[in-house]
XYZ file of C-alpha atoms in Angstrom:
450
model
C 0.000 0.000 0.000
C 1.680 2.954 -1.385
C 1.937 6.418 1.182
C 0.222 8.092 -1.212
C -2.429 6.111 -0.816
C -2.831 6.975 2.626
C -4.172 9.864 4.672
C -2.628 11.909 7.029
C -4.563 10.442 9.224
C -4.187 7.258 8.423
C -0.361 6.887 8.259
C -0.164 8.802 11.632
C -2.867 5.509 13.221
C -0.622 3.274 11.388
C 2.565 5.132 13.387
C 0.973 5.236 16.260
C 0.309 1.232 16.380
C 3.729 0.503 15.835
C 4.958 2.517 18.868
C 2.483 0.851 20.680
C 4.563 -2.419 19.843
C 8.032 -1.469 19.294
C 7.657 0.740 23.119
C 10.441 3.425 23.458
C 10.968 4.293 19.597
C 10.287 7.428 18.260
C 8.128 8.403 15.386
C 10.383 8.868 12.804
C 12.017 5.384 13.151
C 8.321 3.897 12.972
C 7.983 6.131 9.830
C 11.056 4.538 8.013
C 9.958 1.542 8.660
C 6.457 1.890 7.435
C 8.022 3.363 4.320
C 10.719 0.371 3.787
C 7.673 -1.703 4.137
C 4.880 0.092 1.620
C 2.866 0.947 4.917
C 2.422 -2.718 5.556
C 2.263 -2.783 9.325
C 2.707 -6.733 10.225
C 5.828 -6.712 7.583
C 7.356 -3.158 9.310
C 6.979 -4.753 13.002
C 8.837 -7.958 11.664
C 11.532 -5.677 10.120
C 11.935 -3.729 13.344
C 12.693 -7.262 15.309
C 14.607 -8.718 12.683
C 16.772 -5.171 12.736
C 17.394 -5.331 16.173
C 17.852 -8.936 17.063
C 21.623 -8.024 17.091
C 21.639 -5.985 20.001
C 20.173 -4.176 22.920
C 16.406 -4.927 24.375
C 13.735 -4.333 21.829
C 11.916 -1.651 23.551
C 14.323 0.046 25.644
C 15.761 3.352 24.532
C 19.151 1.166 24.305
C 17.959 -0.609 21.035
C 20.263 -0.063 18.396
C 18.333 0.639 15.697
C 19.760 -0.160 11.748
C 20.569 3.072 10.132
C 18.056 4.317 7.596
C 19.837 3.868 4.903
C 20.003 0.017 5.462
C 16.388 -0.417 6.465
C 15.325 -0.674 2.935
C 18.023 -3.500 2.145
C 17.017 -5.519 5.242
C 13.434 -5.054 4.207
C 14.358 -6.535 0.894
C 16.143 -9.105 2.657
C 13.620 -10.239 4.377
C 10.807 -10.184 1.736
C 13.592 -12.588 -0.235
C 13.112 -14.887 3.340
C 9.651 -15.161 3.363
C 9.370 -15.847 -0.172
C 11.691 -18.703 -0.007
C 10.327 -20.063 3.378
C 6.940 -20.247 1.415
C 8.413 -22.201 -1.932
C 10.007 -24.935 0.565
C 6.737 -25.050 2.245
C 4.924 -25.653 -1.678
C 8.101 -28.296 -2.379
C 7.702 -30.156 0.947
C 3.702 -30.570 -0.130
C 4.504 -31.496 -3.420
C 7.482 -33.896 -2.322
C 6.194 -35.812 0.851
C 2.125 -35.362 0.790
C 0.159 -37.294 -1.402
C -3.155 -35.555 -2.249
C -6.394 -37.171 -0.477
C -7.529 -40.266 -2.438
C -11.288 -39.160 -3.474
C -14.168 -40.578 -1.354
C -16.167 -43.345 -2.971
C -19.526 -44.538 -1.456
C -21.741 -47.622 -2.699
C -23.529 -50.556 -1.092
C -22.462 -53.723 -2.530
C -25.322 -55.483 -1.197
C -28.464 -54.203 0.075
C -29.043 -55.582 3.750
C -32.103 -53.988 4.191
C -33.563 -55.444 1.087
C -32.441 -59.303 2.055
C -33.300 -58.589 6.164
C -36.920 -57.426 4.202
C -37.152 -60.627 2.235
C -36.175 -63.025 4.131
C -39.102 -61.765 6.806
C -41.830 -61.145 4.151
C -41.227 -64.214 1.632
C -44.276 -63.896 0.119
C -43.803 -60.500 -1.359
C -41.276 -62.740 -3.713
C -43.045 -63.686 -7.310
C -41.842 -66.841 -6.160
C -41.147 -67.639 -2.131
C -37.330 -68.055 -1.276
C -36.417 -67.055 -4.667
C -34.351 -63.499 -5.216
C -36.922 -60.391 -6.202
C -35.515 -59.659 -9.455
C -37.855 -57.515 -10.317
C -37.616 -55.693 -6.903
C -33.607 -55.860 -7.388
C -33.758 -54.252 -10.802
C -36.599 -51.488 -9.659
C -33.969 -50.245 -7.305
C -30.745 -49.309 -8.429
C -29.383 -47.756 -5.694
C -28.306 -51.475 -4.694
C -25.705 -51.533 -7.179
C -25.779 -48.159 -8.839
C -23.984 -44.879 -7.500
C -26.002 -42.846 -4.461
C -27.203 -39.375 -5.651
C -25.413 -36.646 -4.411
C -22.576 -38.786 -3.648
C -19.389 -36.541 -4.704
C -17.053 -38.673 -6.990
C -14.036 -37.696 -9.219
C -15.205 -40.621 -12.046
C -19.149 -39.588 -11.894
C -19.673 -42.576 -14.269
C -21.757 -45.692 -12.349
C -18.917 -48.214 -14.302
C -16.736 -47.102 -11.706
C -18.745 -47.197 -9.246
C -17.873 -50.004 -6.794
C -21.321 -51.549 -6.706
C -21.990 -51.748 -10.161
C -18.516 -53.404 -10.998
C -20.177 -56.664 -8.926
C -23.830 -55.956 -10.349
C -25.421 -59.431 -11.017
C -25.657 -60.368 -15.091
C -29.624 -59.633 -15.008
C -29.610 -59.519 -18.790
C -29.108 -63.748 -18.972
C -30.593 -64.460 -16.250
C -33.438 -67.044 -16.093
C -36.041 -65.577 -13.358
C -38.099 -68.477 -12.168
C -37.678 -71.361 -9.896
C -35.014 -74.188 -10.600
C -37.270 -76.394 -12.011
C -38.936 -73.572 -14.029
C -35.663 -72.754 -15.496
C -35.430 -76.738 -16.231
C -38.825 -77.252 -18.124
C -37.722 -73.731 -20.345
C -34.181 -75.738 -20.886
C -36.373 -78.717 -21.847
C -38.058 -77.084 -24.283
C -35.589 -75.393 -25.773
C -33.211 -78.201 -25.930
C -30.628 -76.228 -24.364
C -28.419 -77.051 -21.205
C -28.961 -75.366 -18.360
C -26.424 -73.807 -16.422
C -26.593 -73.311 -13.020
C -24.189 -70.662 -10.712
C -24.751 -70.982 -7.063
C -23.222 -67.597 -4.968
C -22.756 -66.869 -1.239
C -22.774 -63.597 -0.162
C -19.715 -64.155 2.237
C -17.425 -65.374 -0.613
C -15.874 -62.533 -2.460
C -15.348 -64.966 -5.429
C -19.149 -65.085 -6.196
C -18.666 -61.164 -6.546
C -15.622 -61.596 -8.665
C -17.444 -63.924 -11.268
C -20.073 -61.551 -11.699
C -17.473 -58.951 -12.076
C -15.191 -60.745 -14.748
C -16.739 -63.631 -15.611
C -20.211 -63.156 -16.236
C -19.729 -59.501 -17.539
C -17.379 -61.172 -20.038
C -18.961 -60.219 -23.586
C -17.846 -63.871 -25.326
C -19.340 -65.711 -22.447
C -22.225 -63.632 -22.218
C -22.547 -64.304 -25.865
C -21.889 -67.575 -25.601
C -24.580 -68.438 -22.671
C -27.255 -66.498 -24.164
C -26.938 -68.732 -27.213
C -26.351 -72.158 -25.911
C -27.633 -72.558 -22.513
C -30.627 -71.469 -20.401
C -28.346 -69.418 -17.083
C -29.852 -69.383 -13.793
C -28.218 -67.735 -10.386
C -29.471 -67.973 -7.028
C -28.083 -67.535 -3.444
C -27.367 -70.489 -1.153
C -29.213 -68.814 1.957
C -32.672 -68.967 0.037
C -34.760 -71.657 0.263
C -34.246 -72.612 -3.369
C -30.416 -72.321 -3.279
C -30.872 -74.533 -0.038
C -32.810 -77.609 -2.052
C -30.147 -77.214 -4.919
C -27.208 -77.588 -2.550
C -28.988 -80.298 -0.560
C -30.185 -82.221 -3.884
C -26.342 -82.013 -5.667
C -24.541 -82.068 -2.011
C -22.570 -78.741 -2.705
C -20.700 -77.310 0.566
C -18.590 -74.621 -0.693
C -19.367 -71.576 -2.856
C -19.670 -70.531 -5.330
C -20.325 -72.952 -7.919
C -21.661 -73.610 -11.291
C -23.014 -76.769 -12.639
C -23.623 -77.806 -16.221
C -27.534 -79.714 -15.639
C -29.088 -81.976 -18.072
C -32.538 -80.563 -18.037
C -34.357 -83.893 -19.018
C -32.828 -86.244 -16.327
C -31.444 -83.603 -13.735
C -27.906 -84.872 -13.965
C -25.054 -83.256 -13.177
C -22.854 -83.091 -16.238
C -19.640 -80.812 -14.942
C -18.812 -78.172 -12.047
C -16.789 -75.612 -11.306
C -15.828 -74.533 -7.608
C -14.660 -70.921 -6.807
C -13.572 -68.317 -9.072
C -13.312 -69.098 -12.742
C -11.979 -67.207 -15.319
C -13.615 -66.362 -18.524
C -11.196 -68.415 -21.304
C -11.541 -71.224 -19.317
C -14.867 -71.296 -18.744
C -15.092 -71.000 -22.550
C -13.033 -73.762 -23.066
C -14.630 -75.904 -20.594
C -18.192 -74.954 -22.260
C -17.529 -75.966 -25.757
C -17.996 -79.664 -25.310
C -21.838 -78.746 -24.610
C -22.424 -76.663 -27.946
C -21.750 -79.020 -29.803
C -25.609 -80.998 -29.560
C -28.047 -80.331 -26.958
C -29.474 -82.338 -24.384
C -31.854 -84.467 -27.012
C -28.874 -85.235 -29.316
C -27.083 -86.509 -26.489
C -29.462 -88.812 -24.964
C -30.087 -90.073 -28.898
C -26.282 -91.143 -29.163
C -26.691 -92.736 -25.346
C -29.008 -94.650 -26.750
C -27.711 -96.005 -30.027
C -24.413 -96.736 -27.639
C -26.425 -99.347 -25.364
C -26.895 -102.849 -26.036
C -30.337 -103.587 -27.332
C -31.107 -107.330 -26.561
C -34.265 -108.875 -25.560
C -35.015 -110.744 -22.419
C -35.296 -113.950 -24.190
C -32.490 -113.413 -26.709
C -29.947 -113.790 -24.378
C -30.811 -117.537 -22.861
C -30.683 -118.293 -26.841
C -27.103 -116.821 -27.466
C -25.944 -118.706 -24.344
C -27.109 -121.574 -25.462
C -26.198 -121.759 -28.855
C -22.437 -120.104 -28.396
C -20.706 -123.034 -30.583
C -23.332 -122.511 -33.545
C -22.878 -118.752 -33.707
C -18.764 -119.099 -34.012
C -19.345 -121.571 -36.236
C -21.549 -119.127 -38.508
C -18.856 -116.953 -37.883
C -15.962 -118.805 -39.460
C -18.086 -119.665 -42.282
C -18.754 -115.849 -43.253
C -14.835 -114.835 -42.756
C -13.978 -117.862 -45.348
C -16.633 -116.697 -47.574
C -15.990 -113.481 -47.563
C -12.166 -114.314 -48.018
C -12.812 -116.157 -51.047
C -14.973 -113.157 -52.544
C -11.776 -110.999 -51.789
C -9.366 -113.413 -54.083
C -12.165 -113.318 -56.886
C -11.913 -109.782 -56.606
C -8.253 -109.469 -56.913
C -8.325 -111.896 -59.790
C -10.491 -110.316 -61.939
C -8.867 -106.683 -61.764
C -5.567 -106.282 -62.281
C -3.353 -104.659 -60.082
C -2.163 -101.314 -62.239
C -6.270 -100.973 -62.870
C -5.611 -100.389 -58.689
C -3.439 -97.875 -59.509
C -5.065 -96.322 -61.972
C -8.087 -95.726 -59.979
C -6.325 -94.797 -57.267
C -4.461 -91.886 -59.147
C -7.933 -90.648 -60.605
C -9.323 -90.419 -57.473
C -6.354 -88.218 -56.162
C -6.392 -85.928 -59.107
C -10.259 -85.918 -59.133
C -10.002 -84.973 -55.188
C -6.900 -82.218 -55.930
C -9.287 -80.237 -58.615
C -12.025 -80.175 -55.983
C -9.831 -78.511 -53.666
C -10.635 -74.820 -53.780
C -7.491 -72.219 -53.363
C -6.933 -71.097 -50.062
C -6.269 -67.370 -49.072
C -3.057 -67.568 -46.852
C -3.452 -67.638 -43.340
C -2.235 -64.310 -41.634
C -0.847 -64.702 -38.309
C -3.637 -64.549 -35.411
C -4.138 -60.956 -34.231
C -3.865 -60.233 -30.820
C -5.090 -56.673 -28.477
C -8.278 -55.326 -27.891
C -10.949 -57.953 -27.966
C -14.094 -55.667 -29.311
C -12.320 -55.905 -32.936
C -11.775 -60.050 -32.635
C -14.277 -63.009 -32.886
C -12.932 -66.193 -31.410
C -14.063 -69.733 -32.561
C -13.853 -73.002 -31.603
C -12.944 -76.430 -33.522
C -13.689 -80.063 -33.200
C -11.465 -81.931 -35.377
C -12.000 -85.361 -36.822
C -9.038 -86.546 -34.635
C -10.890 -85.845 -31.527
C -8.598 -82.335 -30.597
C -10.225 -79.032 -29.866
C -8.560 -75.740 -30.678
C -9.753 -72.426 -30.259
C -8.698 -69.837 -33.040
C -9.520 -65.890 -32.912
C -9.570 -63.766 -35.752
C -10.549 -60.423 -36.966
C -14.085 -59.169 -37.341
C -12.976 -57.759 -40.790
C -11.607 -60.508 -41.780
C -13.178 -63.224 -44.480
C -14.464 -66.129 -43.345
C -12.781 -68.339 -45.910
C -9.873 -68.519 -43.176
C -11.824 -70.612 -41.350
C -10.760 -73.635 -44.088
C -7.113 -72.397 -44.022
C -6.661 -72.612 -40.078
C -8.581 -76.482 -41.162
C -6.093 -77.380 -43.461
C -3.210 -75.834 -41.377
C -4.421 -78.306 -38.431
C -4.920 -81.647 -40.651
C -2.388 -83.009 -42.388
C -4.430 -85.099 -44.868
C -6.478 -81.862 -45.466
C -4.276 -81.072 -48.747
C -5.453 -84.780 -50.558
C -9.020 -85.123 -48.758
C -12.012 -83.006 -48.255
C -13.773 -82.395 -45.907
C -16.706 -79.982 -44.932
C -17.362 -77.494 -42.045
C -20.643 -77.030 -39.979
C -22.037 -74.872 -37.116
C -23.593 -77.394 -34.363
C -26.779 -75.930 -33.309
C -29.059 -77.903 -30.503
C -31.594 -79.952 -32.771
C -29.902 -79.473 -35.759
C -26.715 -78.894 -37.778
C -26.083 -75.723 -39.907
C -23.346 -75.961 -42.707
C -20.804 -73.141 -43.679
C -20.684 -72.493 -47.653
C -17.037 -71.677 -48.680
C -18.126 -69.193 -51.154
C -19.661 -67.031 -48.842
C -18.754 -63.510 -49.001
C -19.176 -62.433 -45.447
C -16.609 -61.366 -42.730
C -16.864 -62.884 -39.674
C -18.801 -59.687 -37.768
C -21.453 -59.951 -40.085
C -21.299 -63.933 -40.129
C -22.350 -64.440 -36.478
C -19.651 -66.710 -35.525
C -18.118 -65.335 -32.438
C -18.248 -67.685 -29.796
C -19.622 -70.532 -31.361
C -18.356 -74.266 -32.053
C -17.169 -75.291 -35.583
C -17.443 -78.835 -36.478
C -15.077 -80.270 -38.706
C -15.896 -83.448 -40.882
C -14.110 -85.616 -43.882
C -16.157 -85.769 -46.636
C-alpha cells in the first residue's frame, strides 16, 4: 500500500500502532519503517525485530536501531526470506504429501432389502427365490447414491456396479422352471450358485459373467440361472447335488437332472469357454439319442438263446470270414493290379481339382478384444482348438486354419458345420461375409471328412 495512498490520518494511526509495539521508539524510526515496508504494518513490526535482534532490548531506549539507509536493504532481505520459506513449504507438499484419495460410497449389497425378504417371503413372485424384479426397480443397490461426490461420476466405476449381477441372462423363475424352459428349448442349463460371504461369487459376476464372449456364448447355448445359497431354493439345490462350498456352477441336463460338470470358486472367462464348448456341440436331445444307439439292445429272451447256442454262432462266424475271403481273391483276380493304380491316381487328381485355393493364413491378431471373434474347432481326430480372428476378416480362413491343423487336409475333403441344438447348420465356402457380419463369435465349428 503505497503512502500516497494513505491519509494523514491514516499513516499517523498506522505510526501510532507501531509505537504501541516497538515501546520506546520514536516516530520517525516507525515512519522509516512503514516506508521500507509500503505501509504494511505486520511486515514493518517484523523488520523492526529482525533489525534489532543483534543488540540491545527491543523496547528500551538502548535498542540499536539499523541506520536508515540500510532499512530498505534488510526489508528486501527479508521479503527474499519469506518468499523462499513459502516455496520450501509448496516443495515439501509437493514432495512428501500425497493428495487425499477421493471418497467413494456404494452398497455392494443391500441388507435392508435381504433382512426385508427373508421376513416377508411372500412379497417374492416366487417364495425363497431373489426379487428380481424388486432388485432391478432399485438401483441404488448396485448403482452410484445421488449426491454422492465422486471424481469418475460414471456408475462403471462405481464399486457396486462393478459386482452388479448379469440380469440380462438371467433365467427368473424357480429351478425347475428354469429346467422345463431348458427342456423345451433343448438347451443345457447352467446353473451358478453364490454366497454372499465369498468374495469370489462377486468376482465372477465382475469378470466372468460380464465377459462379452461368455455372455454371448450363454445367451446362445444354454438357459443361465443364479441364485443364493441362503434362500430356500439355493438350499434344495445344494442339498439335492450335495454342494458345501461356494460358489459354484453346474452344467444340468434338463431332461434327467444330472449333473454333467462343475466348477468350484472363481473361474476365469477363457476357461470357462473352453470348458463350455464340449456342450455346444448338440443339446441335451442329441445326447441322450447317441446314449441310446451306444447301449446294447437285446431282448429278455435273446440272451438264454445266445448262451445256449455259443458253438453254432462261431461256427456261422468262421463260415462268413472264409466266404468273404474267397470273394476278396475273386476280386483281386479279376482286376488287375495297375487298374488299382489307376483308380487310385484318378481319385487323387479328381479330389486335388475339388480342392478350392486357399487365401493364406495371416498370423492370429492379438489386443483389444471388441475388434476379434474367437471360434472353436472339433477336429475329426478328436482335438479341440480355439482360433480368434478379426471381425474384418473373411471367413474363408476358417478352411485355411482347417487345413493348417490336418495333415491329410491337402489330398481329402472335408466340410465345415455350425452345431446348433436340434440341428446342424453348414458353412458355404463361397460365402462372401466377414466374420462380424457372419455371427460366428463364440460358437463351435465342427469339422468333418467328406
Amino acid at each position: 500500500m503505497e503512502a500516497g495512498m494513505l491519509s494523514a490520518t491514516d499513516q499517523q494511526s498506522m505510526v501510532s500502532s507501531f509505537l504501541e509495539i516497538a515501546v520506546g521508539q520514536s516516530a520517525e524510526t516507525a515512519r522509516q519503517f512503514l516506508q521500507a515496508t509500503s505501509w504494511k504494518l505486520e511486515e514493518a513490526i517484523q523488520l523492526f525485530y529482525i533489525g534489532n535482534e543483534g543488540g540491545g532490548t527491543v523496547g528500551g531506549s538502548s535498542s540499536q536501531i539499523p541506520a536508515a539507509e540500510n532499512i530498505e536493504a534488510l526489508a528486501e532481505q527479508t521479503s527474499r526470506m519469506i518468499r523462499l520459506s513459502e516455496a520450501e513449504r509448496n516443495v515439501v507438499n509437493e514432495d512428501e504429501v500425497r493428495a487425499p484419495i477421493p471418497v467413494i460410497r456404494g452398497t455392494l449389497y443391500d441388507d435392508a432389502l435381504l433382512a426385508s425378504r427373508m421376513r416377508h417371503p411372500e412379497s417374492s413372485s416366487v417364495p425363497g427365490l431373489r426379487n428380481f424384479d424388486e432388485e432391478i426397480k432399485r438401483p441404488g443397490v448396485w448403482e452410484p447414491e445421488q449426491g454422492v461426490a465422486s471424481t469418475a461420476e460414471n456408475s462403471r466405476d462405481n464399486l457396486a456396479s462393478l459386482y452388479r449381477p448379469p440380469y440380462h441372462i438371467m433365467f427368473q423363475g424357480s429351478f425347475e422352471k428354469a429346467k422345463g424352459t431348458a427342456s423345451s428349448q433343448d438347451k443345457w442349463l447352467l446353473v451358478n450358485l453364490q454366497s454372499n460371504t465369498e468374495f469370489s461369487s462377486h468376482k465372477l459376476n465382475r469378470d466372468t459373467w460380464s465377459n462379452e464372449a461368455v455372455s454371448q456364448t450363454i445367451s446362445t447355448n444354454f438357459v443361465f440361472w443364479q441364485v443364493y445359497d441362503e434362500t430356500t431354493e439355493g438350499q434344495k439345490v445344494c442339498t439335492y447335488y450335495k454342494l458345501n462350498i461356494m460358489p459354484v456352477i453346474l452344467v444340468i441336463d434338463p431332461i434327467t437332472g444330472q449333473k454333467m460338470r462343475s466348477w468350484v470358486g472363481m473361474v476365469e472367462p477363457e476357461r470357462l469357454l473352453e470348458d463350455l464348448l464340449t456342450f455346444m456341440d448338440s443339446g441335451p436331445k442329441d445326447h441322450h439319442v447317441t446314449l441310446s444307439h451306444k447301449r446294447p439292445r437285446e431282448s429278455s429272451s435273446a440272451q438264454p438263446q445266445k448262451t445256449k447256442d455259443k458253438s453254432n454262432e462261431y461256427e456261422e462266424v468262421a463260415r462268413a470270414l472264409a466266404a468273404s475271403m474267397e470273394s476278396i481273391k475273386e476280386t483281386n483276380e479279376v482286376i488287375p493290379k495297375d487298374k488299382h493304380m489307376n483308380l487310385t491316381e484318378e481319385d487323387e487328381k479328381t479330389c486335388l481339382e475339388k480342392k478350392p485355393d486357399y487365401p493364406p493364413l495371416p498370423e492370429e491378431p492379438k489386443g483389444d478384444k471388441s475388434l476379434l471373434c474367437t471360434v472353436g474347432f472339433r477336429l475329426p481326430d478328436g482335438r479341440r482348438v480355439r482360433r480368434s480372428f478379426l471381425r474384418t476378416d473373411p471367413v474363408q480362413l476358417l478352411w485355411s486354419f482347417c487345413c493348417s491343423q490336418l495333415k491329410e487336409a491337402e489330398t481329402r475333403p472335408f466340410r465345415l458345420a455350425q452345431p446348433i441344438p436340434g440341428a446342424s447348420k453348414s458353412l458355404d465356402y463361397d460365402t462372401e461375409m466377414t466374420f462380424g457380419e457372419s455371427g460366428l463369435a463364440s460358437s463351435m465349428i465342427s469339422v468333418t471328412w467328406e
